[in-house]
Amino acid sequence: PQGAGKAICDAAKAYWNTKLFTYVSSAGMYQPTPDTTFPMAETTPIKESAGQALFDNYAVELGLPLVSIRPQYIYGPKANKYDYIDWYFDRLVRNLPLLIPGDGTQKVSLTNSEDVASLLASVLNDEDAAIQQRYFNCGTDDLVSYDEVGLLCADAAGIDRANVKVEHYDADAYGKGKFPFRPSNFYVAPDMAK
């Protein structure tokens, strides 16, 4: 890594007598192929050039006791990235159609920020086991489709589901556009975190 990520790893190694080095990474680094079996396990190939992968690899090279948490599409209190869900709310409150690639049945796992915090704290229960496992997906077994995300957001905004306009399009022909998720299924297996 570069910049602050490298500096933190270097300081943890040189000065902090680090016994457990926990990092919130991202499941977004996974590179599913057409042959990928869902849900994706921690062994799913990753994009090696992703910043999170570079950080993980550097920490391991330094010999830090790394535990890397890979959440997927975080929402809720203290979440720092809202653009996934906000895309739905923005269009719904302005009475615009939800432009969803494919047929809208693609499955996704949304992760509550409180579940991420709980997983971060849980590694303290058995630090050695957590360090040995090293990588943990943070997600849920409760999957929703892209169309269902729209309906759930409508419910939260007090918009009658009958007034929700959904238009599906061919992502192969038109690309992802401004749609916040990948145009295919994308969800992780949280089994190692259970």
PDB file of C-alpha atoms in Angstrom, residues 47-182:
ATOM      1  CA  LYS A  47      -8.508  -8.352  -7.524  1.00  0.00           C
ATOM      2  CA  GLU A  48      -4.845  -8.368  -6.469  1.00  0.00           C
ATOM      3  CA  SER A  49      -4.432  -4.680  -7.365  1.00  0.00           C
ATOM      4  CA  ALA A  50      -7.288  -3.597  -5.058  1.00  0.00           C
ATOM      5  CA  GLY A  51      -6.145  -1.282  -2.269  1.00  0.00           C
ATOM      6  CA  GLN A  52      -7.568  -3.647   0.350  1.00  0.00           C
ATOM      7  CA  ALA A  53      -5.612  -6.595  -1.083  1.00  0.00           C
ATOM      8  CA  LEU A  54      -2.405  -4.544  -1.141  1.00  0.00           C
ATOM      9  CA  PHE A  55      -2.967  -3.577   2.519  1.00  0.00           C
ATOM     10  CA  ASP A  56      -3.702  -7.181   3.554  1.00  0.00           C
ATOM     11  CA  ASN A  57      -0.643  -8.524   1.719  1.00  0.00           C
ATOM     12  CA  TYR A  58       1.686  -5.879   3.146  1.00  0.00           C
ATOM     13  CA  ALA A  59       0.492  -6.485   6.711  1.00  0.00           C
ATOM     14  CA  VAL A  60       1.048 -10.232   6.290  1.00  0.00           C
ATOM     15  CA  GLU A  61       4.504  -9.665   4.730  1.00  0.00           C
ATOM     16  CA  LEU A  62       5.455  -7.585   7.780  1.00  0.00           C
ATOM     17  CA  GLY A  63       4.343 -10.428  10.033  1.00  0.00           C
ATOM     18  CA  LEU A  64       1.501  -8.499  11.634  1.00  0.00           C
ATOM     19  CA  PRO A  65      -1.213 -10.593  13.334  1.00  0.00           C
ATOM     20  CA  LEU A  66      -3.788  -9.515  10.733  1.00  0.00           C
ATOM     21  CA  VAL A  67      -7.502 -10.234  10.894  1.00  0.00           C
ATOM     22  CA  SER A  68      -9.253  -8.803   7.838  1.00  0.00           C
ATOM     23  CA  ILE A  69     -13.024  -8.331   7.893  1.00  0.00           C
ATOM     24  CA  ARG A  70     -14.702  -8.201   4.452  1.00  0.00           C
ATOM     25  CA  PRO A  71     -18.155  -6.674   4.757  1.00  0.00           C
ATOM     26  CA  GLN A  72     -20.480  -6.225   1.844  1.00  0.00           C
ATOM     27  CA  TYR A  73     -22.731  -3.228   1.128  1.00  0.00           C
ATOM     28  CA  ILE A  74     -22.890  -1.728   4.617  1.00  0.00           C
ATOM     29  CA  TYR A  75     -25.885   0.324   5.736  1.00  0.00           C
ATOM     30  CA  GLY A  76     -27.086   1.668   9.069  1.00  0.00           C
ATOM     31  CA  PRO A  77     -25.746   3.797  11.914  1.00  0.00           C
ATOM     32  CA  LYS A  78     -22.181   5.033  11.483  1.00  0.00           C
ATOM     33  CA  ALA A  79     -21.862   3.533   7.985  1.00  0.00           C
ATOM     34  CA  ASN A  80     -19.556   5.649   5.875  1.00  0.00           C
ATOM     35  CA  LYS A  81     -20.825   4.787   2.413  1.00  0.00           C
ATOM     36  CA  TYR A  82     -24.469   5.333   1.626  1.00  0.00           C
ATOM     37  CA  ASP A  83     -24.491   5.536  -2.154  1.00  0.00           C
ATOM     38  CA  TYR A  84     -25.886   2.020  -2.618  1.00  0.00           C
ATOM     39  CA  ILE A  85     -29.125   2.568  -0.743  1.00  0.00           C
ATOM     40  CA  ASP A  86     -29.219   6.310  -1.405  1.00  0.00           C
ATOM     41  CA  TRP A  87     -29.483   5.657  -5.142  1.00  0.00           C
ATOM     42  CA  TYR A  88     -32.844   3.954  -4.494  1.00  0.00           C
ATOM     43  CA  PHE A  89     -34.095   6.629  -2.088  1.00  0.00           C
ATOM     44  CA  ASP A  90     -33.049   9.444  -4.402  1.00  0.00           C
ATOM     45  CA  ARG A  91     -35.022   8.018  -7.299  1.00  0.00           C
ATOM     46  CA  LEU A  92     -38.013   6.961  -5.188  1.00  0.00           C
ATOM     47  CA  VAL A  93     -38.604  10.324  -3.489  1.00  0.00           C
ATOM     48  CA  ARG A  94     -38.349  12.081  -6.854  1.00  0.00           C
ATOM     49  CA  ASN A  95     -40.852   9.611  -8.355  1.00  0.00           C
ATOM     50  CA  LEU A  96     -38.291   8.437 -10.918  1.00  0.00           C
ATOM     51  CA  PRO A  97     -38.159   4.864 -12.182  1.00  0.00           C
ATOM     52  CA  LEU A  98     -35.647   2.477 -10.673  1.00  0.00           C
ATOM     53  CA  LEU A  99     -33.464   1.527 -13.640  1.00  0.00           C
ATOM     54  CA  ILE A 100     -32.303  -1.974 -12.749  1.00  0.00           C
ATOM     55  CA  PRO A 101     -30.123  -4.133 -14.990  1.00  0.00           C
ATOM     56  CA  GLY A 102     -31.328  -7.579 -15.972  1.00  0.00           C
ATOM     57  CA  ASP A 103     -34.589  -8.865 -14.613  1.00  0.00           C
ATOM     58  CA  GLY A 104     -34.077  -7.525 -11.067  1.00  0.00           C
ATOM     59  CA  THR A 105     -33.940 -10.974  -9.458  1.00  0.00           C
ATOM     60  CA  GLN A 106     -30.185 -10.829  -8.883  1.00  0.00           C
ATOM     61  CA  LYS A 107     -29.406 -11.490  -5.233  1.00  0.00           C
ATOM     62  CA  VAL A 108     -27.405  -9.245  -2.920  1.00  0.00           C
ATOM     63  CA  SER A 109     -26.445  -9.254   0.743  1.00  0.00           C
ATOM     64  CA  LEU A 110     -26.809  -5.980   2.641  1.00  0.00           C
ATOM     65  CA  THR A 111     -24.806  -5.765   5.870  1.00  0.00           C
ATOM     66  CA  ASN A 112     -25.944  -3.756   8.863  1.00  0.00           C
ATOM     67  CA  SER A 113     -23.182  -1.633  10.381  1.00  0.00           C
ATOM     68  CA  GLU A 114     -23.990  -3.069  13.822  1.00  0.00           C
ATOM     69  CA  ASP A 115     -23.190  -6.561  12.503  1.00  0.00           C
ATOM     70  CA  VAL A 116     -19.830  -5.286  11.256  1.00  0.00           C
ATOM     71  CA  ALA A 117     -19.100  -3.830  14.717  1.00  0.00           C
ATOM     72  CA  SER A 118     -20.137  -7.097  16.357  1.00  0.00           C
ATOM     73  CA  LEU A 119     -17.822  -9.125  14.121  1.00  0.00           C
ATOM     74  CA  LEU A 120     -14.949  -6.736  14.825  1.00  0.00           C
ATOM     75  CA  ALA A 121     -15.431  -7.201  18.549  1.00  0.00           C
ATOM     76  CA  SER A 122     -15.892 -10.981  18.277  1.00  0.00           C
ATOM     77  CA  VAL A 123     -12.289 -11.585  17.186  1.00  0.00           C
ATOM     78  CA  LEU A 124     -11.302 -10.723  20.765  1.00  0.00           C
ATOM     79  CA  ASN A 125     -13.064 -13.895  21.961  1.00  0.00           C
ATOM     80  CA  ASP A 126     -10.292 -16.068  20.485  1.00  0.00           C
ATOM     81  CA  GLU A 127      -7.530 -13.935  19.031  1.00  0.00           C
ATOM     82  CA  ASP A 128      -5.294 -16.853  18.004  1.00  0.00           C
ATOM     83  CA  ALA A 129      -8.084 -18.588  16.080  1.00  0.00           C
ATOM     84  CA  ALA A 130      -9.052 -15.315  14.408  1.00  0.00           C
ATOM     85  CA  ILE A 131      -5.457 -14.647  13.350  1.00  0.00           C
ATOM     86  CA  GLN A 132      -5.107 -18.193  12.004  1.00  0.00           C
ATOM     87  CA  GLN A 133      -8.315 -17.881   9.932  1.00  0.00           C
ATOM     88  CA  ARG A 134      -7.230 -14.328   8.941  1.00  0.00           C
ATOM     89  CA  TYR A 135     -10.070 -13.430   6.518  1.00  0.00           C
ATOM     90  CA  PHE A 136     -13.753 -13.214   7.436  1.00  0.00           C
ATOM     91  CA  ASN A 137     -16.666 -12.304   5.193  1.00  0.00           C
ATOM     92  CA  CYS A 138     -19.232 -10.153   6.916  1.00  0.00           C
ATOM     93  CA  GLY A 139     -22.675 -10.554   5.432  1.00  0.00           C
ATOM     94  CA  THR A 140     -25.985 -12.211   6.013  1.00  0.00           C
ATOM     95  CA  ASP A 141     -27.832 -15.282   4.810  1.00  0.00           C
ATOM     96  CA  ASP A 142     -30.902 -13.065   4.281  1.00  0.00           C
ATOM     97  CA  LEU A 143     -30.587 -12.238   0.605  1.00  0.00           C
ATOM     98  CA  VAL A 144     -32.741  -9.774  -1.273  1.00  0.00           C
ATOM     99  CA  SER A 145     -33.150  -9.114  -4.973  1.00  0.00           C
ATOM    100  CA  TYR A 146     -32.397  -5.739  -6.508  1.00  0.00           C
ATOM    101  CA  ASP A 147     -36.132  -5.238  -7.061  1.00  0.00           C
ATOM    102  CA  GLU A 148     -36.800  -6.122  -3.402  1.00  0.00           C
ATOM    103  CA  VAL A 149     -34.233  -3.538  -2.252  1.00  0.00           C
ATOM    104  CA  GLY A 150     -36.323  -0.941  -4.064  1.00  0.00           C
ATOM    105  CA  LEU A 151     -39.494  -2.068  -2.334  1.00  0.00           C
ATOM    106  CA  LEU A 152     -37.836  -2.111   1.088  1.00  0.00           C
ATOM    107  CA  CYS A 153     -36.550   1.421   0.524  1.00  0.00           C
ATOM    108  CA  ALA A 154     -40.043   2.506  -0.551  1.00  0.00           C
ATOM    109  CA  ASP A 155     -41.439   1.035   2.674  1.00  0.00           C
ATOM    110  CA  ALA A 156     -38.836   2.928   4.728  1.00  0.00           C
ATOM    111  CA  ALA A 157     -39.643   6.176   2.905  1.00  0.00           C
ATOM    112  CA  GLY A 158     -43.404   5.723   3.368  1.00  0.00           C
ATOM    113  CA  ILE A 159     -44.013   5.306  -0.365  1.00  0.00           C
ATOM    114  CA  ASP A 160     -46.766   2.930  -1.398  1.00  0.00           C
ATOM    115  CA  ARG A 161     -45.279  -0.035  -3.243  1.00  0.00           C
ATOM    116  CA  ALA A 162     -47.913   0.404  -5.955  1.00  0.00           C
ATOM    117  CA  ASN A 163     -46.259   3.736  -6.826  1.00  0.00           C
ATOM    118  CA  VAL A 164     -42.789   2.246  -7.295  1.00  0.00           C
ATOM    119  CA  LYS A 165     -41.755   2.263 -10.940  1.00  0.00           C
ATOM    120  CA  VAL A 166     -39.150  -0.301 -11.963  1.00  0.00           C
ATOM    121  CA  GLU A 167     -37.661  -0.503 -15.433  1.00  0.00           C
ATOM    122  CA  HIS A 168     -35.297  -3.315 -16.332  1.00  0.00           C
ATOM    123  CA  TYR A 169     -32.675  -3.026 -19.039  1.00  0.00           C
ATOM    124  CA  ASP A 170     -30.035  -5.163 -20.736  1.00  0.00           C
ATOM    125  CA  ALA A 171     -26.762  -4.536 -18.892  1.00  0.00           C
ATOM    126  CA  ASP A 172     -24.813  -6.343 -21.608  1.00  0.00           C
ATOM    127  CA  ALA A 173     -26.056  -3.775 -24.131  1.00  0.00           C
ATOM    128  CA  TYR A 174     -26.057  -0.638 -21.950  1.00  0.00           C
ATOM    129  CA  GLY A 175     -23.625  -1.336 -19.110  1.00  0.00           C
ATOM    130  CA  LYS A 176     -24.063  -0.691 -15.417  1.00  0.00           C
ATOM    131  CA  GLY A 177     -24.744   3.028 -15.746  1.00  0.00           C
ATOM    132  CA  LYS A 178     -25.405   4.678 -12.376  1.00  0.00           C
ATOM    133  CA  PHE A 179     -26.858   1.517 -10.842  1.00  0.00           C
ATOM    134  CA  PRO A 180     -25.068   1.131  -7.473  1.00  0.00           C
ATOM    135  CA  PHE A 181     -24.589  -2.637  -7.463  1.00  0.00           C
ATOM    136  CA  ARG A 182     -22.938  -5.054  -9.838  1.00  0.00           C
TER     137      ARG A 182
END
